[in-house]
Amino acid sequence: MPERVKPLPLAFFGGRRIAFRGVSSSNSSDEEPLGAAVSPPRPRSAPKDDLSRLNLTLATFDRPTQRDVRFSFPHTSSELWADSTFLENASPYFKDLFASGFAEATLSHAAPVAPSDPNGKRKRVDEDENGGFSDSDDENDESNPPPKSDASSTPPPYPIHSVVVTAAAYSAYRAVLGFIYTNQIYFKPLRSTKKPSHPSSGASPKSVYRLADFLDMGPLKALALDEIADNHTVANVAEELFGDVSKAYAKVLEVHLKYARKRLERVKETAGMKAVFQRIERREGDAADAEILLKLLR
């Protein structure tokens, strides 16, 4: 089993740890363990009032309301607003970022400095190592476009930090901000499960895992990893096992391997696994495909 998330500080999160799943189901089969509760145990279906509370909080990120950090997303012309204090408490990355005054040396993945902002220091934050993955929330942003920022709006009358996000989705950042403020998150089912999900709320657990890794948010990273594992089925594990996120993150690879090895004979007969064999036989795969296959079969 993946490592369970340890309780977060009560003073910051009010002593609550809740994760919402995109789909609820009974866990009667090892092929469909969707919607499993995260410790402490709770019903598989999130209470409607809790989901409403999360959605109300998410809606506040689209406007300043006395907040001092603006995240800009050029690919969707959208913005999210947050409080630097909340971000610093939740993420060592943000703590270092704000303490540095956005100095170039503190950003290992920084693009060139953008034009100065009259209300605060402005820096582009480029997360290229997290971009270009399949099953990302970039696709969600395209199918459910976020609200456009109002270029004519009056800037806040106080200093702000302005961060331009060039390689991470609005949906993923919004979901992570929701977790920071409420300790609740709605995970959409992985696309490979072919399960329906809420049209606007939440984010892919793979996108959240990558962003939590970048922001050094260990509890959220572990929670997203648990959700990835809960999305396993015999039918989809090959696609996930040989996917780009699995190849990039060792812990994700480990949970996929653990599931697939226990059901290896059935996994071998799936369309996804047969496609992998064909890809390797035709030498159309990469070195990582062959390495993962060896780990799976040995």
CSV table of C-alpha atoms in Angstrom, one decimal:
chain,number,residue,atom,x,y,z
A,1,MET,CA,0.0,0.0,0.0
A,2,PRO,CA,1.2,3.5,-0.7
A,3,GLU,CA,2.4,5.4,2.4
A,4,ARG,CA,-0.6,7.1,4.1
A,5,VAL,CA,-0.6,10.8,4.6
A,6,LYS,CA,0.3,12.0,8.1
A,7,PRO,CA,-2.1,14.4,9.8
A,8,LEU,CA,-1.4,18.0,9.0
A,9,PRO,CA,-0.9,20.7,11.7
A,10,LEU,CA,-4.2,21.4,13.4
A,11,ALA,CA,-3.5,25.2,13.6
A,12,PHE,CA,-3.3,25.5,9.9
A,13,PHE,CA,-5.9,23.2,8.5
A,14,GLY,CA,-8.4,23.1,11.4
A,15,GLY,CA,-7.6,19.4,12.1
A,16,ARG,CA,-9.4,18.1,9.0
A,17,ARG,CA,-8.1,15.9,6.2
A,18,ILE,CA,-10.6,15.3,3.4
A,19,ALA,CA,-10.1,14.3,-0.2
A,20,PHE,CA,-12.9,14.1,-2.7
A,21,ARG,CA,-12.9,11.6,-5.5
A,22,GLY,CA,-14.2,12.1,-8.9
A,23,VAL,CA,-16.3,8.8,-8.8
A,24,SER,CA,-17.6,6.8,-5.9
A,25,SER,CA,-17.9,3.0,-6.1
A,26,SER,CA,-17.9,0.0,-3.9
A,27,ASN,CA,-14.5,-1.6,-3.5
A,28,SER,CA,-15.8,-5.2,-4.0
A,29,SER,CA,-13.3,-5.9,-6.9
A,30,ASP,CA,-9.5,-5.4,-7.0
A,31,GLU,CA,-10.1,-4.0,-10.5
A,32,GLU,CA,-12.2,-1.0,-9.5
A,33,PRO,CA,-10.9,0.5,-6.2
A,34,LEU,CA,-12.1,4.0,-7.0
A,35,GLY,CA,-13.3,6.3,-4.4
A,36,ALA,CA,-11.5,4.7,-1.5
A,37,ALA,CA,-11.4,6.9,1.6
A,38,VAL,CA,-8.1,8.4,2.9
A,39,SER,CA,-7.4,8.1,6.6
A,40,PRO,CA,-9.2,8.8,8.8
A,41,PRO,CA,-12.0,6.5,7.2
A,42,ARG,CA,-15.0,8.3,5.9
A,43,PRO,CA,-17.9,7.6,3.5
A,44,ARG,CA,-16.9,7.2,-0.1
A,45,SER,CA,-19.3,9.9,-1.3
A,46,ALA,CA,-18.2,13.4,0.0
A,47,PRO,CA,-21.0,15.2,1.8
A,48,LYS,CA,-22.7,17.7,-0.4
A,49,ASP,CA,-22.2,20.6,2.0
A,50,ASP,CA,-18.5,19.9,2.1
A,51,LEU,CA,-18.2,20.0,-1.6
A,52,SER,CA,-20.2,23.2,-1.6
A,53,ARG,CA,-17.8,24.7,0.9
A,54,LEU,CA,-14.8,23.8,-1.3
A,55,ASN,CA,-16.5,25.2,-4.4
A,56,LEU,CA,-17.2,28.5,-2.6
A,57,THR,CA,-13.6,28.7,-1.6
A,58,LEU,CA,-12.4,28.0,-5.1
A,59,ALA,CA,-14.6,30.8,-6.5
A,60,THR,CA,-12.8,33.4,-4.3
A,61,PHE,CA,-9.4,32.8,-6.1
A,62,ASP,CA,-10.6,34.5,-9.3
A,63,ARG,CA,-10.6,38.0,-7.7
A,64,PRO,CA,-8.1,39.9,-5.5
A,65,THR,CA,-10.2,40.5,-2.3
A,66,GLN,CA,-7.2,41.8,-0.4
A,67,ARG,CA,-4.9,39.1,-1.5
A,68,ASP,CA,-1.3,39.8,-2.4
A,69,VAL,CA,-0.2,37.1,-4.8
A,70,ARG,CA,-1.4,37.0,-8.4
A,71,PHE,CA,-0.8,33.9,-10.6
A,72,SER,CA,-1.2,34.7,-14.3
A,73,PHE,CA,-1.8,31.9,-16.9
A,74,PRO,CA,-1.0,33.3,-20.4
A,75,HIS,CA,-2.3,30.3,-22.2
A,76,THR,CA,-5.8,30.9,-20.9
A,77,SER,CA,-5.5,34.6,-20.1
A,78,SER,CA,-6.7,33.8,-16.6
A,79,GLU,CA,-5.6,34.7,-13.1
A,80,LEU,CA,-5.8,33.3,-9.6
A,81,TRP,CA,-5.2,35.2,-6.4
A,82,ALA,CA,-3.9,34.0,-3.0
A,83,ASP,CA,-2.4,35.1,0.2
A,84,SER,CA,1.4,34.9,0.6
A,85,THR,CA,1.1,33.8,4.2
A,86,PHE,CA,-1.0,30.7,3.3
A,87,LEU,CA,1.4,29.8,0.5
A,88,GLU,CA,4.4,30.2,2.7
A,89,ASN,CA,2.9,28.0,5.4
A,90,ALA,CA,2.0,25.3,3.0
A,91,SER,CA,5.0,25.2,0.7
A,92,PRO,CA,8.7,25.5,1.4
A,93,TYR,CA,9.1,26.5,-2.3
A,94,PHE,CA,6.9,29.6,-1.8
A,95,LYS,CA,8.5,30.4,1.5
A,96,ASP,CA,11.9,30.6,-0.1
A,97,LEU,CA,10.5,32.4,-3.1
A,98,PHE,CA,8.9,35.2,-1.1
A,99,ALA,CA,11.8,35.5,1.3
A,100,SER,CA,14.2,36.0,-1.7
A,101,GLY,CA,12.1,38.8,-3.2
A,102,PHE,CA,11.9,36.7,-6.4
A,103,ALA,CA,15.6,36.9,-6.9
A,104,GLU,CA,16.7,35.1,-10.1
A,105,ALA,CA,19.1,32.8,-8.1
A,106,THR,CA,16.2,31.3,-6.1
A,107,LEU,CA,14.3,30.0,-9.2
A,108,SER,CA,15.8,26.9,-10.7
A,109,HIS,CA,13.2,26.9,-13.5
A,110,ALA,CA,12.9,30.6,-14.1
A,111,ALA,CA,12.4,32.2,-17.5
A,112,PRO,CA,13.5,35.7,-18.3
A,113,VAL,CA,12.2,38.5,-16.2
A,114,ALA,CA,8.9,39.9,-17.4
A,115,PRO,CA,8.2,43.6,-17.5
A,116,SER,CA,8.1,45.2,-14.0
A,117,ASP,CA,4.8,45.5,-12.3
A,118,PRO,CA,3.9,48.8,-10.8
A,119,ASN,CA,2.3,47.1,-7.8
A,120,GLY,CA,5.0,44.5,-7.1
A,121,LYS,CA,7.9,42.4,-8.2
A,122,ARG,CA,7.2,40.3,-11.3
A,123,LYS,CA,8.9,37.1,-12.4
A,124,ARG,CA,8.1,34.3,-14.8
A,125,VAL,CA,8.0,30.9,-13.2
A,126,ASP,CA,8.6,28.3,-15.8
A,127,GLU,CA,7.9,24.6,-14.9
A,128,ASP,CA,9.0,23.0,-18.1
A,129,GLU,CA,9.9,19.7,-16.3
A,130,ASN,CA,6.3,19.4,-15.4
A,131,GLY,CA,4.9,20.3,-18.8
A,132,GLY,CA,4.1,18.2,-21.8
A,133,PHE,CA,2.6,15.2,-19.9
A,134,SER,CA,-0.4,13.3,-21.0
A,135,ASP,CA,-3.6,13.3,-19.0
A,136,SER,CA,-2.8,16.8,-17.9
A,137,ASP,CA,-5.2,19.5,-16.8
A,138,ASP,CA,-4.2,21.6,-19.8
A,139,GLU,CA,-6.8,19.4,-21.6
A,140,ASN,CA,-9.4,20.3,-18.9
A,141,ASP,CA,-8.6,24.0,-19.4
A,142,GLU,CA,-9.3,23.6,-23.1
A,143,SER,CA,-12.6,21.8,-22.7
A,144,ASN,CA,-13.7,23.9,-19.7
A,145,PRO,CA,-12.1,27.3,-20.2
A,146,PRO,CA,-11.4,29.2,-17.0
A,147,PRO,CA,-12.7,32.8,-16.6
A,148,LYS,CA,-10.7,35.4,-18.4
A,149,SER,CA,-8.9,38.1,-16.4
A,150,ASP,CA,-10.3,41.6,-16.7
A,151,ALA,CA,-7.6,43.7,-18.3
A,152,SER,CA,-9.5,46.8,-17.6
A,153,SER,CA,-9.8,46.2,-13.8
A,154,THR,CA,-8.1,48.5,-11.4
A,155,PRO,CA,-5.0,47.0,-9.8
A,156,PRO,CA,-5.1,46.6,-6.0
A,157,PRO,CA,-3.9,49.7,-4.1
A,158,TYR,CA,-1.2,47.7,-2.3
A,159,PRO,CA,2.0,45.9,-3.3
A,160,ILE,CA,1.5,42.4,-4.7
A,161,HIS,CA,3.7,39.5,-5.9
A,162,SER,CA,2.9,38.6,-9.5
A,163,VAL,CA,3.8,35.2,-10.8
A,164,VAL,CA,3.5,34.2,-14.5
A,165,VAL,CA,2.9,30.4,-14.8
A,166,THR,CA,3.9,29.2,-18.2
A,167,ALA,CA,3.8,25.4,-18.0
A,168,ALA,CA,1.2,24.3,-15.5
A,169,ALA,CA,-2.6,24.3,-15.9
A,170,TYR,CA,-4.9,26.8,-14.2
A,171,SER,CA,-7.1,23.9,-13.1
A,172,ALA,CA,-4.2,22.2,-11.2
A,173,TYR,CA,-3.1,25.4,-9.5
A,174,ARG,CA,-6.7,26.2,-8.5
A,175,ALA,CA,-7.2,22.7,-7.0
A,176,VAL,CA,-3.9,23.0,-5.1
A,177,LEU,CA,-4.9,26.4,-3.7
A,178,GLY,CA,-8.2,24.9,-2.6
A,179,PHE,CA,-6.3,22.3,-0.7
A,180,ILE,CA,-4.1,24.9,0.9
A,181,TYR,CA,-7.1,26.9,2.2
A,182,THR,CA,-9.5,24.1,3.1
A,183,ASN,CA,-7.5,20.8,3.2
A,184,GLN,CA,-10.0,19.5,0.6
A,185,ILE,CA,-9.4,18.5,-2.9
A,186,TYR,CA,-11.6,17.0,-5.7
A,187,PHE,CA,-9.6,14.5,-7.8
A,188,LYS,CA,-10.9,13.7,-11.2
A,189,PRO,CA,-10.6,10.1,-12.3
A,190,LEU,CA,-7.7,9.3,-14.6
A,191,ARG,CA,-8.7,9.5,-18.2
A,192,SER,CA,-7.6,5.8,-18.7
A,193,THR,CA,-10.4,4.7,-16.4
A,194,LYS,CA,-13.0,6.2,-18.8
A,195,LYS,CA,-15.0,7.3,-15.8
A,196,PRO,CA,-17.1,10.5,-15.8
A,197,SER,CA,-16.1,13.4,-13.6
A,198,HIS,CA,-17.4,16.8,-12.4
A,199,PRO,CA,-17.2,19.2,-15.4
A,200,SER,CA,-15.5,22.1,-13.7
A,201,SER,CA,-14.2,21.2,-10.2
A,202,GLY,CA,-11.0,19.4,-9.4
A,203,ALA,CA,-7.9,18.2,-11.2
A,204,SER,CA,-6.1,15.1,-12.3
A,205,PRO,CA,-4.2,13.4,-9.5
A,206,LYS,CA,-1.2,13.2,-11.8
A,207,SER,CA,-1.2,16.9,-12.4
A,208,VAL,CA,-1.6,17.5,-8.7
A,209,TYR,CA,1.2,15.1,-7.9
A,210,ARG,CA,3.6,16.9,-10.3
A,211,LEU,CA,2.7,20.3,-8.9
A,212,ALA,CA,2.9,19.2,-5.3
A,213,ASP,CA,6.4,17.7,-6.1
A,214,PHE,CA,7.5,21.0,-7.6
A,215,LEU,CA,6.1,23.0,-4.7
A,216,ASP,CA,7.6,20.5,-2.1
A,217,MET,CA,4.2,19.8,-0.6
A,218,GLY,CA,4.8,16.3,0.8
A,219,PRO,CA,1.3,15.6,2.3
A,220,LEU,CA,-0.5,16.6,-0.9
A,221,LYS,CA,2.0,14.7,-3.0
A,222,ALA,CA,1.3,11.5,-0.9
A,223,LEU,CA,-2.5,12.1,-1.1
A,224,ALA,CA,-2.3,12.4,-4.9
A,225,LEU,CA,-0.2,9.2,-5.1
A,226,ASP,CA,-2.8,7.4,-3.1
A,227,GLU,CA,-5.4,8.6,-5.6
A,228,ILE,CA,-3.4,7.5,-8.5
A,229,ALA,CA,-3.2,4.0,-7.0
A,230,ASP,CA,-6.9,4.0,-6.3
A,231,ASN,CA,-7.5,4.5,-10.0
A,232,HIS,CA,-5.9,1.2,-11.0
A,233,THR,CA,-7.8,-1.4,-12.9
A,234,VAL,CA,-6.4,-4.4,-14.8
A,235,ALA,CA,-7.6,-2.8,-18.0
A,236,ASN,CA,-5.8,0.5,-17.5
A,237,VAL,CA,-2.6,-0.3,-15.5
A,238,ALA,CA,-0.4,-0.9,-18.6
A,239,GLU,CA,-1.3,2.5,-20.0
A,240,GLU,CA,-0.4,4.1,-16.7
A,241,LEU,CA,2.7,1.9,-16.0
A,242,PHE,CA,4.3,2.9,-19.4
A,243,GLY,CA,3.0,6.4,-19.3
A,244,ASP,CA,5.2,9.6,-19.1
A,245,VAL,CA,4.4,10.4,-15.5
A,246,SER,CA,5.4,6.9,-14.4
A,247,LYS,CA,8.7,7.2,-16.3
A,248,ALA,CA,9.4,10.6,-14.7
A,249,TYR,CA,8.5,9.8,-11.0
A,250,ALA,CA,9.9,6.7,-9.3
A,251,LYS,CA,7.2,6.5,-6.6
A,252,VAL,CA,4.5,6.6,-9.3
A,253,LEU,CA,6.2,3.8,-11.1
A,254,GLU,CA,6.4,1.8,-7.9
A,255,VAL,CA,2.7,1.9,-7.2
A,256,HIS,CA,1.9,0.9,-10.8
A,257,LEU,CA,4.4,-2.0,-10.7
A,258,LYS,CA,3.0,-3.3,-7.4
A,259,TYR,CA,-0.5,-3.5,-8.7
A,260,ALA,CA,0.5,-5.0,-12.1
A,261,ARG,CA,2.8,-7.7,-10.7
A,262,LYS,CA,0.0,-9.0,-8.5
A,263,ARG,CA,-2.2,-9.5,-11.5
A,264,LEU,CA,0.4,-10.1,-14.2
A,265,GLU,CA,-1.3,-12.9,-16.1
A,266,ARG,CA,-4.5,-10.9,-16.5
A,267,VAL,CA,-2.6,-7.7,-17.3
A,268,LYS,CA,-0.7,-9.5,-20.1
A,269,GLU,CA,-3.9,-10.1,-21.9
A,270,THR,CA,-5.1,-6.5,-21.9
A,271,ALA,CA,-5.1,-4.4,-25.0
A,272,GLY,CA,-2.8,-1.9,-23.3
A,273,MET,CA,-0.2,-4.5,-22.5
A,274,LYS,CA,-0.4,-6.0,-26.0
A,275,ALA,CA,0.2,-2.6,-27.4
A,276,VAL,CA,3.3,-2.2,-25.3
A,277,PHE,CA,4.7,-5.5,-26.5
A,278,GLN,CA,4.1,-4.5,-30.1
A,279,ARG,CA,5.7,-1.1,-29.6
A,280,ILE,CA,8.8,-2.7,-28.2
A,281,GLU,CA,9.0,-5.4,-30.8
A,282,ARG,CA,8.8,-2.8,-33.6
A,283,ARG,CA,11.5,-0.7,-31.7
A,284,GLU,CA,9.0,2.2,-31.5
A,285,GLY,CA,9.4,2.5,-27.8
A,286,ASP,CA,12.1,4.2,-25.8
A,287,ALA,CA,14.7,2.9,-23.4
A,288,ALA,CA,12.3,3.5,-20.5
A,289,ASP,CA,9.7,1.1,-22.0
A,290,ALA,CA,12.2,-1.7,-22.1
A,291,GLU,CA,13.5,-1.0,-18.6
A,292,ILE,CA,9.9,-0.9,-17.1
A,293,LEU,CA,9.1,-4.2,-18.9
A,294,LEU,CA,12.1,-5.9,-17.4
A,295,LYS,CA,11.1,-4.7,-13.9
A,296,LEU,CA,7.6,-5.9,-14.4
A,297,LEU,CA,8.5,-9.4,-15.6
A,298,ARG,CA,11.4,-10.3,-13.4
